[in-house]
Coordinates of C-alpha atoms in Angstrom, one line a residue:
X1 CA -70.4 -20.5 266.1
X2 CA -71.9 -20.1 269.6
X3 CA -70.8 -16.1 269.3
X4 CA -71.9 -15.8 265.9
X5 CA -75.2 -16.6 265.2
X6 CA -78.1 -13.9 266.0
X7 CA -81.4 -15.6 264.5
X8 CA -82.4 -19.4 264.4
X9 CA -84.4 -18.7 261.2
X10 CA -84.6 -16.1 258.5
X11 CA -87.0 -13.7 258.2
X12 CA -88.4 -10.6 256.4
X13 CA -90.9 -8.6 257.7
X14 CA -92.8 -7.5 254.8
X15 CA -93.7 -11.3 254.4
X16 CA -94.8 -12.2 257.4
X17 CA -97.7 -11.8 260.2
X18 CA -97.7 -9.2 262.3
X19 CA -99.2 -8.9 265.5
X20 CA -99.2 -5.2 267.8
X21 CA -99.2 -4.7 271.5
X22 CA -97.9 -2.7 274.4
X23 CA -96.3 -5.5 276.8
X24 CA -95.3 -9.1 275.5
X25 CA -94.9 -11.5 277.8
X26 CA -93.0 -15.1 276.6
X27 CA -94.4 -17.6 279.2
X28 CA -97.2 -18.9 280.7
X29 CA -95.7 -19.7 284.6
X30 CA -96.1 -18.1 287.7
X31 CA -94.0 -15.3 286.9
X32 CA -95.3 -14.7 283.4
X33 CA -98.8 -15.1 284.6
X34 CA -98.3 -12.8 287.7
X35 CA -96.4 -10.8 284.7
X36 CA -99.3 -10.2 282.2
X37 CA -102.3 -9.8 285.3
X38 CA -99.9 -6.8 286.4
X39 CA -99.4 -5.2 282.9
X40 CA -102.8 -6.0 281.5
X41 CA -104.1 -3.5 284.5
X42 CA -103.4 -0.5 282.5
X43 CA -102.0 -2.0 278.8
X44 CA -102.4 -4.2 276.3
X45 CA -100.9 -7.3 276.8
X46 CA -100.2 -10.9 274.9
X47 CA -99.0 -13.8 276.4
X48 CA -97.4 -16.7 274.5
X49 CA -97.4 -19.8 275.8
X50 CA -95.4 -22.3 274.0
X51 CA -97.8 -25.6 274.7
X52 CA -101.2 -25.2 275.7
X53 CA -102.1 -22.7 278.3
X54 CA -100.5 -22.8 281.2
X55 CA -97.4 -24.2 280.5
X56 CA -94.4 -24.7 281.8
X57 CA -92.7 -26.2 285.7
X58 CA -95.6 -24.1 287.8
X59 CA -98.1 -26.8 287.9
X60 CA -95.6 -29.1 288.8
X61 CA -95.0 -27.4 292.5
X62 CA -95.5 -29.7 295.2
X63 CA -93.9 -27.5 298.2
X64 CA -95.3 -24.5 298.7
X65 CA -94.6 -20.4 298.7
X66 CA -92.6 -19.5 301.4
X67 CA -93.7 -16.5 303.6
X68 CA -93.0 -15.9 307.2
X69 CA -96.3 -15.4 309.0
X70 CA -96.0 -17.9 311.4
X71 CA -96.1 -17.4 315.2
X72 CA -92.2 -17.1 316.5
X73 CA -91.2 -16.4 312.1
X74 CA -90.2 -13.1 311.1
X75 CA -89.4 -11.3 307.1
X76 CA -85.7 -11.0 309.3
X77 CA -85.3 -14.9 309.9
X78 CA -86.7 -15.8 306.5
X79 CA -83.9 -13.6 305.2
X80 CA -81.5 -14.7 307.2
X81 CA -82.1 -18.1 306.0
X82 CA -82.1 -17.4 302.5
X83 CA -78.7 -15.7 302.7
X84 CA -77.1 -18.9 304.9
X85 CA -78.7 -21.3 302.6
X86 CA -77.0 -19.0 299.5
X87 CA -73.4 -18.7 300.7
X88 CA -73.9 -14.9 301.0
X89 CA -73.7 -14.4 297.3
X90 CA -77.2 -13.4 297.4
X91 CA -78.0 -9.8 296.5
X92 CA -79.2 -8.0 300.2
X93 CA -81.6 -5.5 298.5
X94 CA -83.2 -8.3 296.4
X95 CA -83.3 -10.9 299.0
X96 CA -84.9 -8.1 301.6
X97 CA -87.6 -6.8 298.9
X98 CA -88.8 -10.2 297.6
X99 CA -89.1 -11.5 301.6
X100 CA -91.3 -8.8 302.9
X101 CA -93.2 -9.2 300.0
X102 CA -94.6 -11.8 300.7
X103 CA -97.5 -11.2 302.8
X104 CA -99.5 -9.1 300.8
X105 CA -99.3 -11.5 297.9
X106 CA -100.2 -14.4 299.9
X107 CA -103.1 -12.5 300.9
X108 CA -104.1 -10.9 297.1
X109 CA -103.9 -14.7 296.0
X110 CA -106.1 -15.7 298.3
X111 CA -108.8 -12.8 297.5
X112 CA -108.1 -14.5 294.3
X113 CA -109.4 -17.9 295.4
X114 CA -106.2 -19.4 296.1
X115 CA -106.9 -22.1 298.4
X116 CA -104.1 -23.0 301.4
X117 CA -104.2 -25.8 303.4
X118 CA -105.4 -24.5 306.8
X119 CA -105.2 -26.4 310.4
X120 CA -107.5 -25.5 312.5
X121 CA -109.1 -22.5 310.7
X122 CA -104.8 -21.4 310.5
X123 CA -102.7 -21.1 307.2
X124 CA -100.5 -24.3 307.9
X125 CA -97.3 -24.1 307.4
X126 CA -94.7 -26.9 306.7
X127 CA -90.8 -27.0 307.2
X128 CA -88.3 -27.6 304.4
X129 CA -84.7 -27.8 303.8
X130 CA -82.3 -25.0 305.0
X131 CA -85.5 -23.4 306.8
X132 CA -84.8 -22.2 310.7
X133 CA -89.0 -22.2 311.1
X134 CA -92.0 -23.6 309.5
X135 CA -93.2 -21.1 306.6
X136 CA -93.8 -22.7 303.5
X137 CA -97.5 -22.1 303.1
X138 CA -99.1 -25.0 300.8
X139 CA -102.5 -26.0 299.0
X140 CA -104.2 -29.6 298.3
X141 CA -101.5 -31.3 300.1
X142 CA -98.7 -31.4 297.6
X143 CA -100.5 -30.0 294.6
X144 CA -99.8 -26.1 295.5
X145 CA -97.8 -25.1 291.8
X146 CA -101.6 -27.0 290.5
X147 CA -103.7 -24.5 292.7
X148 CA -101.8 -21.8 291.8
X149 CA -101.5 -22.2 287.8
X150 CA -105.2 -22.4 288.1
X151 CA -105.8 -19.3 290.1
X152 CA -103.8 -17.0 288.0
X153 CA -104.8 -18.7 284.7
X154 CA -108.7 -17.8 286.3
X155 CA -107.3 -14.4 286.6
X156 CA -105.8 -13.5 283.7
X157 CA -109.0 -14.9 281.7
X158 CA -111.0 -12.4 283.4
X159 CA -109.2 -9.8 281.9
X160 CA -110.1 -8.5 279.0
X161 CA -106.9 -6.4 278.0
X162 CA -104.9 -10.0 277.7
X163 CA -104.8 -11.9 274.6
X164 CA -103.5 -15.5 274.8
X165 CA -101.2 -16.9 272.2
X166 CA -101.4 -20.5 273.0
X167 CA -98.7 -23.6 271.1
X168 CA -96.6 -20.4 270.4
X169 CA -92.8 -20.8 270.5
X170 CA -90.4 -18.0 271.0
X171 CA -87.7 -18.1 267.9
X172 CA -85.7 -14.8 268.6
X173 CA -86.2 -11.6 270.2
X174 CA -86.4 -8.9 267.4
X175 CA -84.0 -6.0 268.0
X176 CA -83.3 -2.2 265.9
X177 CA -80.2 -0.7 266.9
X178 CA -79.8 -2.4 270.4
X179 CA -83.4 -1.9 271.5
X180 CA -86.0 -4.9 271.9
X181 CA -89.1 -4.3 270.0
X182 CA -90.7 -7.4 270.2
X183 CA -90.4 -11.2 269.0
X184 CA -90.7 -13.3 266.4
X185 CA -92.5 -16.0 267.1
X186 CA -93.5 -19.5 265.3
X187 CA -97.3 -20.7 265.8
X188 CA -98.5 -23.8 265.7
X189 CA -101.3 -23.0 263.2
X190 CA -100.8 -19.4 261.2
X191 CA -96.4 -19.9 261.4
X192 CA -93.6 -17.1 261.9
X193 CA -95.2 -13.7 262.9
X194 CA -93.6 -11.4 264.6
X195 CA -95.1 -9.7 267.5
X196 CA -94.5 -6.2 268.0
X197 CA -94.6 -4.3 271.9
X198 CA -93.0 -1.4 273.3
X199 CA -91.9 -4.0 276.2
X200 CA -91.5 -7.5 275.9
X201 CA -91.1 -9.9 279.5
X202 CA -89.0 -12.8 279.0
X203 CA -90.6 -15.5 281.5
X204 CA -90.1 -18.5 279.7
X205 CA -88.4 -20.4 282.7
X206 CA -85.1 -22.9 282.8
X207 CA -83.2 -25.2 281.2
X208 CA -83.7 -28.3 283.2
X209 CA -83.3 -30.5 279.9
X210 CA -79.7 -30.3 279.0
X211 CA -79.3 -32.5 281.6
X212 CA -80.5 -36.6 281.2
X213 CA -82.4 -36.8 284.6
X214 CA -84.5 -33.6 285.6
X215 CA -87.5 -32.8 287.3
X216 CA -88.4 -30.4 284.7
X217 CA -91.4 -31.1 281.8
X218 CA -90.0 -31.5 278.1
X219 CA -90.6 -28.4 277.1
X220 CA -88.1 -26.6 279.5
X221 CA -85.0 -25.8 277.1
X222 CA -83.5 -22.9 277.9
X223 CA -85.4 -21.1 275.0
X224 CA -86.1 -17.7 276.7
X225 CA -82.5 -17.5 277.9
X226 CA -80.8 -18.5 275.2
X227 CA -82.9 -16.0 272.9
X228 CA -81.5 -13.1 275.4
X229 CA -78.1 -14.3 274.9
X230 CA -78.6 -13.9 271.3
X231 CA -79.8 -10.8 271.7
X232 CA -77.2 -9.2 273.2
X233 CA -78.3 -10.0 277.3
X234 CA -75.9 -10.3 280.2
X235 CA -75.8 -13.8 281.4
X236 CA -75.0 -14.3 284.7
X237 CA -74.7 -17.1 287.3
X238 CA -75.7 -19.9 285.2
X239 CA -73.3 -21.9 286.5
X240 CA -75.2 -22.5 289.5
X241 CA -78.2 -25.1 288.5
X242 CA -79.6 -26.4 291.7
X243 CA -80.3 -30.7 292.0
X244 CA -83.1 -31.6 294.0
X245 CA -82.3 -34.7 296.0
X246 CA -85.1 -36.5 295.8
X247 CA -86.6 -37.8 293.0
X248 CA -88.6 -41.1 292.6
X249 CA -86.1 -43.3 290.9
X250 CA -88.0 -45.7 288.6
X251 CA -86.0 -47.9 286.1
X252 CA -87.7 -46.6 282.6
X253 CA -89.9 -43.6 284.1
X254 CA -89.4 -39.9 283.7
X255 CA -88.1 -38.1 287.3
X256 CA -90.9 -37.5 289.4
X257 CA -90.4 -34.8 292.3
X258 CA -90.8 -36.0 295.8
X259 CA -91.8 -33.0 297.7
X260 CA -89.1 -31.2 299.8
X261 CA -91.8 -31.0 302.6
X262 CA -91.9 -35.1 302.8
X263 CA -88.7 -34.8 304.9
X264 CA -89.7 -31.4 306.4
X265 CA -92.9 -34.0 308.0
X266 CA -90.2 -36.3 309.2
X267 CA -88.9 -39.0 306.7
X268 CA -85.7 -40.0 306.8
X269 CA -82.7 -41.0 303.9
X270 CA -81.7 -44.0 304.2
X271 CA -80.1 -47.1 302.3
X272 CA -80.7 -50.3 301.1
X273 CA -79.9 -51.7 304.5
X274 CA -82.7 -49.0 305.7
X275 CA -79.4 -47.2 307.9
X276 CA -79.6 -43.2 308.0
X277 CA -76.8 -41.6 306.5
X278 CA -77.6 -37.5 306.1
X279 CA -76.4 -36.9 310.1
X280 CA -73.1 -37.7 309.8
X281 CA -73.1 -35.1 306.7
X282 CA -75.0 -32.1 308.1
X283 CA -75.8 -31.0 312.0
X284 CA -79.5 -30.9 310.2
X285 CA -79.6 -34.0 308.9
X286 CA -82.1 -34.4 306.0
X287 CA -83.6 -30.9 306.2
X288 CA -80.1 -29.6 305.6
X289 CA -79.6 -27.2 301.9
X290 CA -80.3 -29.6 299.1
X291 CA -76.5 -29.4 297.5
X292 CA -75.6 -30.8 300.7
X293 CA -78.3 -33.8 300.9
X294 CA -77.6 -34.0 296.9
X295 CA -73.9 -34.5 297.2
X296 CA -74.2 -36.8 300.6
X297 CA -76.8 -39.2 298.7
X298 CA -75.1 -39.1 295.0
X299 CA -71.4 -40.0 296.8
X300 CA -73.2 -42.8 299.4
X301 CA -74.8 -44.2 296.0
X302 CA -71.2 -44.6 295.0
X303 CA -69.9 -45.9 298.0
X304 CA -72.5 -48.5 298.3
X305 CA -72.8 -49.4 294.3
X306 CA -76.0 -48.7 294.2
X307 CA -78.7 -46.8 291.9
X308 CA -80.7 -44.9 294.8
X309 CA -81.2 -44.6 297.9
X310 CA -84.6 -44.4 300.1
X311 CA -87.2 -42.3 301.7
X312 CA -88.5 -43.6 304.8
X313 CA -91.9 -42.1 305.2
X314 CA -93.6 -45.2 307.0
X315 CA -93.8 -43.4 310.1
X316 CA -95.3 -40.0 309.3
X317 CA -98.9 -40.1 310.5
X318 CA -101.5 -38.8 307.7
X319 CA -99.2 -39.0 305.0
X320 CA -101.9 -40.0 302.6
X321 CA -104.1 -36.9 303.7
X322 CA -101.0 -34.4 303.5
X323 CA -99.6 -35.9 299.8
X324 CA -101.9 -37.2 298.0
X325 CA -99.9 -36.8 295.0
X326 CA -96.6 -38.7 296.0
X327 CA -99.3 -41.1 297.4
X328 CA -100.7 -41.8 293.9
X329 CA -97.7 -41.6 291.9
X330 CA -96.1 -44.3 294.2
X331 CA -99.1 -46.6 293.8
X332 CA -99.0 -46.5 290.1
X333 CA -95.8 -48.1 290.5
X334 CA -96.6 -50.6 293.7
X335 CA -95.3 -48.7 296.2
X336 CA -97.5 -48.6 299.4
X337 CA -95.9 -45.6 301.1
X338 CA -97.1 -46.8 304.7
X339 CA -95.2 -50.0 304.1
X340 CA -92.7 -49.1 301.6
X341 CA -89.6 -47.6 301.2
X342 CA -89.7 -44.7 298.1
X343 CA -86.5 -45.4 296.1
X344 CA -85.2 -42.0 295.1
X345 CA -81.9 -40.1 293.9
X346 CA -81.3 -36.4 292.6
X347 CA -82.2 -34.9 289.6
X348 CA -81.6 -31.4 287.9
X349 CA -84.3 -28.8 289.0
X350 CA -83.7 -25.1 289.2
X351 CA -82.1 -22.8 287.4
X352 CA -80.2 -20.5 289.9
X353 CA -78.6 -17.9 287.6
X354 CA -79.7 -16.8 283.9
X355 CA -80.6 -13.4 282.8
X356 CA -79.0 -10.8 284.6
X357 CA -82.4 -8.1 285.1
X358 CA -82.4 -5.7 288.4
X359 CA -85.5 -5.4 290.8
X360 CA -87.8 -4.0 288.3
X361 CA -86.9 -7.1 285.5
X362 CA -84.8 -4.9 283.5
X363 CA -82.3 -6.3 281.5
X364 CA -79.0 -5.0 279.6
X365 CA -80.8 -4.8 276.7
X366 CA -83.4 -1.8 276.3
X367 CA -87.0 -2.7 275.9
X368 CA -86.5 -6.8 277.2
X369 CA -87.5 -7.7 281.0
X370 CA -87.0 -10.5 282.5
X371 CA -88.2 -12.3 285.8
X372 CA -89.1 -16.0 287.2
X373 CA -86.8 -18.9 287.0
X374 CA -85.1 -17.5 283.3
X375 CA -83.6 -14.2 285.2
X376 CA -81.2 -14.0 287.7
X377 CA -81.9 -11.7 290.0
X378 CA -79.3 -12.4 292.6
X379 CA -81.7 -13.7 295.0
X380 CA -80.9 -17.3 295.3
X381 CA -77.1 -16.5 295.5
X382 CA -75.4 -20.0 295.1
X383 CA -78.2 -22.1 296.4
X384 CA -81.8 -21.6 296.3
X385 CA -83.6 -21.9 299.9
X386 CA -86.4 -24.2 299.4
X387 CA -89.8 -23.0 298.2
X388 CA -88.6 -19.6 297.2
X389 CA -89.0 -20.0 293.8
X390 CA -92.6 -19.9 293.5
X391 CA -92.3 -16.4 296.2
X392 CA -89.3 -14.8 293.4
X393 CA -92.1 -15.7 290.6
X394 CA -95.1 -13.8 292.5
X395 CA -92.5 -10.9 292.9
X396 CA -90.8 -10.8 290.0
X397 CA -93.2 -11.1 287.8
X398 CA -95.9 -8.6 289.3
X399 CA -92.2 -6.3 289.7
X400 CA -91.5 -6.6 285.7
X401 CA -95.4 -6.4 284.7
X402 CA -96.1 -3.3 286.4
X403 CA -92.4 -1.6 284.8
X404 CA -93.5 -3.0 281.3
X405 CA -96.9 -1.3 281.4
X406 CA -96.0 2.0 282.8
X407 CA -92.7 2.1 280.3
X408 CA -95.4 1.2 277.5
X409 CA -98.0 3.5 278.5
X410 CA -95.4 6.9 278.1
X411 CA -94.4 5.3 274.5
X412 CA -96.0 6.0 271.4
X413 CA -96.9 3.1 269.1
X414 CA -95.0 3.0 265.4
X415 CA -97.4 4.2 262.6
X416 CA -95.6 1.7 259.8
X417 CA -93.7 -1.7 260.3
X418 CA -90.5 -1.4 260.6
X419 CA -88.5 -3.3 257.9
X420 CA -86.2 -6.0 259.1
X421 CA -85.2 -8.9 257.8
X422 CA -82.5 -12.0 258.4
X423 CA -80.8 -14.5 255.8
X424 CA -78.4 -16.8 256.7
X425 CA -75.8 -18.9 254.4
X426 CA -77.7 -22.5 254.0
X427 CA -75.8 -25.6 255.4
X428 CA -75.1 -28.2 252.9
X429 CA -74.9 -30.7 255.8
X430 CA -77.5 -33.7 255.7
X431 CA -80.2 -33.8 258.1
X432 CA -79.5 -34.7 261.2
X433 CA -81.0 -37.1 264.2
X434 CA -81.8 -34.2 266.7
X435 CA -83.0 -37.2 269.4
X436 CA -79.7 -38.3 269.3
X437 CA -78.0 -35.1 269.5
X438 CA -80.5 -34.0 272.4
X439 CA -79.5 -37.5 274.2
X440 CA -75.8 -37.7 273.8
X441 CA -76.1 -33.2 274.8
X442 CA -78.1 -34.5 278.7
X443 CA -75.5 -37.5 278.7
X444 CA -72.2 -35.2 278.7
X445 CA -73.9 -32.3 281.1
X446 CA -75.2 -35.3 283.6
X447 CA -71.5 -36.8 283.4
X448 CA -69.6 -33.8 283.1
X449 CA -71.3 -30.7 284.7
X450 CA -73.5 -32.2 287.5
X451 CA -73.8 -32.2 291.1
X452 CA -69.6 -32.6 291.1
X453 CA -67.3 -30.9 288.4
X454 CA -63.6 -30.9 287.5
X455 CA -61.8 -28.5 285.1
X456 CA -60.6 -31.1 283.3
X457 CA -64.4 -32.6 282.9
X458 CA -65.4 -29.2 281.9
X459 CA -63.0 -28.3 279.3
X460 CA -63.9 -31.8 277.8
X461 CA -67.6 -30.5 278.0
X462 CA -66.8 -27.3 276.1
X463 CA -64.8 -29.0 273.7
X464 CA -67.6 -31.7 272.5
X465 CA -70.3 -28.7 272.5
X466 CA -68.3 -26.8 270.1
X467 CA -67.7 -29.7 267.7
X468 CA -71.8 -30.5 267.9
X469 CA -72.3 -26.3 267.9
X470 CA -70.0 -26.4 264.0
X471 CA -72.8 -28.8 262.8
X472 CA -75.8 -27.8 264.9
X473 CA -76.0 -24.2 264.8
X474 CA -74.7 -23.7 261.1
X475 CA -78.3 -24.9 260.2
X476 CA -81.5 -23.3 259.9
X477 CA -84.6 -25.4 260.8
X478 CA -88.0 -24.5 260.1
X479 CA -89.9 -26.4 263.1
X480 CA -89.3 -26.4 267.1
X481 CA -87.6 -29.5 267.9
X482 CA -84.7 -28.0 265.8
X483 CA -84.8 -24.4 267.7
X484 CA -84.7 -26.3 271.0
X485 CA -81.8 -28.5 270.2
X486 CA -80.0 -25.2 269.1
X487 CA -81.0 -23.6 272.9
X488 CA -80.1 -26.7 275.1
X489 CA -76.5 -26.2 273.1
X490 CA -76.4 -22.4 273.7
X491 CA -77.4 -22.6 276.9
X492 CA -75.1 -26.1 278.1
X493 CA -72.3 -24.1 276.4
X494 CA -72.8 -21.4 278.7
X495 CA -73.3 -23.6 282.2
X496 CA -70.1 -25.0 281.3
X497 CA -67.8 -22.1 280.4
X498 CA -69.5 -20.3 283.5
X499 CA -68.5 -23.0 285.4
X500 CA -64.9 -23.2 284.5
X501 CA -64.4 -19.9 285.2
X502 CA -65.3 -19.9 288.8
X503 CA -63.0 -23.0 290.3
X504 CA -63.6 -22.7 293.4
X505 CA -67.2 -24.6 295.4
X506 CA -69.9 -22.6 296.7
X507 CA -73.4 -23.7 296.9
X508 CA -75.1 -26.0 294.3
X509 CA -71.3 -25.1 292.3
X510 CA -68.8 -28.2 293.5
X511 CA -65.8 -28.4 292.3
X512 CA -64.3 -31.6 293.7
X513 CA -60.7 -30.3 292.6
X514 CA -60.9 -27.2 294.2
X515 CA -58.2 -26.7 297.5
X516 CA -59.3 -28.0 300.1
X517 CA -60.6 -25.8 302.9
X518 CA -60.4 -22.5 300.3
X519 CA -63.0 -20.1 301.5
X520 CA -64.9 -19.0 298.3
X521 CA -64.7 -15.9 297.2
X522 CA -67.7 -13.9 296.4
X523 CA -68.2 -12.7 292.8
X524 CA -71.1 -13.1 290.0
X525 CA -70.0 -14.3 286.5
X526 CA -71.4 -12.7 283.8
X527 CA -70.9 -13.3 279.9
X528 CA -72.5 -12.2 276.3
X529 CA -72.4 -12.9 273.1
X530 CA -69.7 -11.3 271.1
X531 CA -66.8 -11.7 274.2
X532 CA -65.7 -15.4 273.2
X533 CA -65.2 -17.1 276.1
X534 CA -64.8 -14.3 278.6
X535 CA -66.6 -14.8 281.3
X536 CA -66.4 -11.5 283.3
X537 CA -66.6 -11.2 287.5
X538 CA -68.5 -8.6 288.7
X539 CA -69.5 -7.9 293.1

């Protein structure tokens, strides 16, 4: 089923809305932002945003943008460091590009009004896991993703060539003999219409929901990848989804990031019995790559029996001044940070792999770019190096807007509609609780395909996603909840499979039955729909 169906919801284009442009772009992030100010420079563009605009994990940020501008830093170190932190499965080219490209954005965001913290009348610059230097620039304290959603969302609104398509979801990508040529799309208000463009940017971000305890909002499930896949769009490296460490672990409350830069300012893991434990793990203690500090705290949880483990931040001077979110968000639940002890434990946070695109956002399917967190670019290799993500967004998505537009700009526009259309077989299967589908679906991934795998919890996983895919994806819904229970399958299906077909551990990927001491070999998975469940290996 997972290999058979194309489209979520049938269609026929003589009896719905239709919408023209030159470049589409499907989210509302930093990448798709940075995306649509690039293209809307010389074309048309619309940007849908599937809540209210700007959507998506952007605004969530606490760390920073990394960029190596600080005295004794260098683009060479900042590489360097990427490439350690991602087992060398990075991609060189990528990795080189996106680093010395820094710079010049930091500095066109700021002629933006982009507002970084400054020391002194300097850019200050923090430290954070798996960096050699300090480098991860950062605005109001912990709030930098919040600054920078509303610097681009200022920027795009002062352009006149972008439309805004806000509480828009992304159905399916609309395709005529291979090509993309746009999207159908399901409004909030005026329902299906499908939006034509000579390019369309896929930017819709991750897939942090298949799994029960994430950083990521509720709206992040794996729509815009999962819509590629369908389309005919090389997946590649999903298996690598990277667990931040440290979440605030509240009894009842959603997972809460606690800033990567907290321990960069000097707070320290430790447990119940307020003992350090990250040094006898890593030479670099709590600032070492976050699968190690993930895998050290989730296995000291379990030797202790316990639910978390601690941040001690009662010694870092100013911590009130430098995080004034964490500050807050601790209050609301009485804990004084200069006195208390932040209970925290991992969650799932970035997606590493996804859409495979090259430098320019070009995917395997004509006419469809990718870029952001939903495309794998090969930059993060096995393990993302702290605070890159917002940088590969900036990069990416200026890289993929600027392609779109100029691709767009040497096409002509279709004088009639094209006719297409899509009608499935109707399910005779009763309705179904998609809550309890979408909670027993995070339950199995958590369990199964989390920090630590097996093959024999993975072929378990596969097996219970293909008995909920025979009932799941057989049906066609008509409102989102149902489209996004249908992508967290697609997409969990594809983690998993990825992920038994690479047994051997390498970066955020642990497999706890793989030989001990086998170096791991470097290779990219990469899968579509149509080949089963072949998961190819490619350099």
């Amino acid at each position: 089923m997972f290999h058979e169906r194309r489209h979520l919801t049938d269609f026929h284009s003589s009896r719905i809305g239709h919408v023209v442009t030159d470049v589409l772009v499907v989210g509302s992030g930093v990448a798709g932002a940075r995306a649509a100010i690039e293209a809307g420079a010389s074309a048309d563009v619309i940007l849908i945003s599937k809540k209210d605009f700007p959507a998506g994990s952007t605004r969530y940020a606490q760390g920073g943008i990394a960029c190596a501008i600080g005295d004794g830093d260098s683009a060479d170190a900042h590489i360097a460091d990427t490439i350690r932190v991602g087992c060398g499965l990075n991609r060189r080219t990528v990795v080189e590009h996106v680093v010395r490209a820094a710079p010049a954005l930091l500095d066109e965001l700021m002629s933006w009004g982009f507002a970084v913290d400054r020391t002194g009348g300097r850019i200050a610059l923090t430290r954070e896991g798996g960096h050699s230097r300090n480098r991860v620039v950062h605005a109001r304290g912990d709030a930098t993703g919040l600054e920078l959603s509303e610097t681009l969302q200022r920027r795009i609104r002062s352009i006149r060539s972008i439309r805004i398509f806000e509480q828009c979801f992304l159905v399916d990508l609309v395709t005529i003999d291979g090509v993309c040529v746009g999207a159908i799309t399901h409004h909030v208000k005026y329902g299906h219409q499908i939006i034509w463009a000579q390019r369309t940017i896929l930017a819709g971000g991750g897939c942090g929901q298949v799994y029960r305890e994430t950083t990521n909002p509720s709206t992040i499930t794996g729509d815009a990848v999962a819509a590629a896949y369908r389309a005919g769009a090389v997946i590649s490296d999903i298996e690598f989804v990277q667990f931040h460490p440290t979440t605030l672990y509240i009894a009842g409350a959603g997972r809460a990031l606690i800033s990567e830069a907290v321990r960069g300012e000097g707070a320290h893991l430790v447990d119940r019995a307020g003992l350090r434990f990250m040094p006898e793990h890593h030479p670099d203690a709590e600032l070492a790559p976050r699968d190690v500090v993930s895998r050290a705290i989730t296995r000291h949880m379990l030797a202790t029996r316990t639910n978390c483990v601690y941040l001690d931040a009662r010694h870092v001077r100013g911590f009130p001044e430098r995080f004034p979110s964490i500050t807050k968000l601790c209050a609301e639940f009485q804990i004084d940070v200069s006195r208390d002890l932040i209970p925290v434990r991992p969650s799932a946070h970035y997606l590493i792999g996804g859409i495979e695109t090259d430098a320019a956002g070009a995917t395997s399917v004509p006419g469809l770019l990718a870029c952001g967190e939903c495309a794998c670019t090969g930059l993060h290799g096995a393990n993302r190096l702290a605070s890159n993500s917002l940088l590969e967004g900036l990069v990416t998505g200026s890289a993929a807007g600027k392609s779109a537009a100029n691709a767009a700009r040497s096409a002509s526009r279709a004088t009639t509609i094209p006719l297409v259309r899509h009608e499935s077989a109707r399910s005779d299967r009763t309705e179904l609780d998609l809550s309890d589908i979408r909670n027993s679906l995070r339950s199995v991934m958590w369990r199964n395909v989390g920090i630590e795998r097996t093959a024999e919890r993975l072929r378990e996983t596969v097996e219970i996603l293909d008995f909920w895919g025979h009932y799941v994806l057989d049906k066609t819904f008509d409102e989102p909840a149902g489209w996004e229970t249908q992508n967290l399958l697609t997409v969990a299906r594809l983690i998993a499979v990825s992920a038994l077909a690479r047994p051997e551990s390498i970066g955020v990927h642990f497999r706890s039955d793989a030989p001990s001491g086998a170096p791991p070999a470097l290779y990219h998975t990469r899968c579509r729909r149509g080949d089963s469940d072949r998961v190819e290996r490619s350099p």
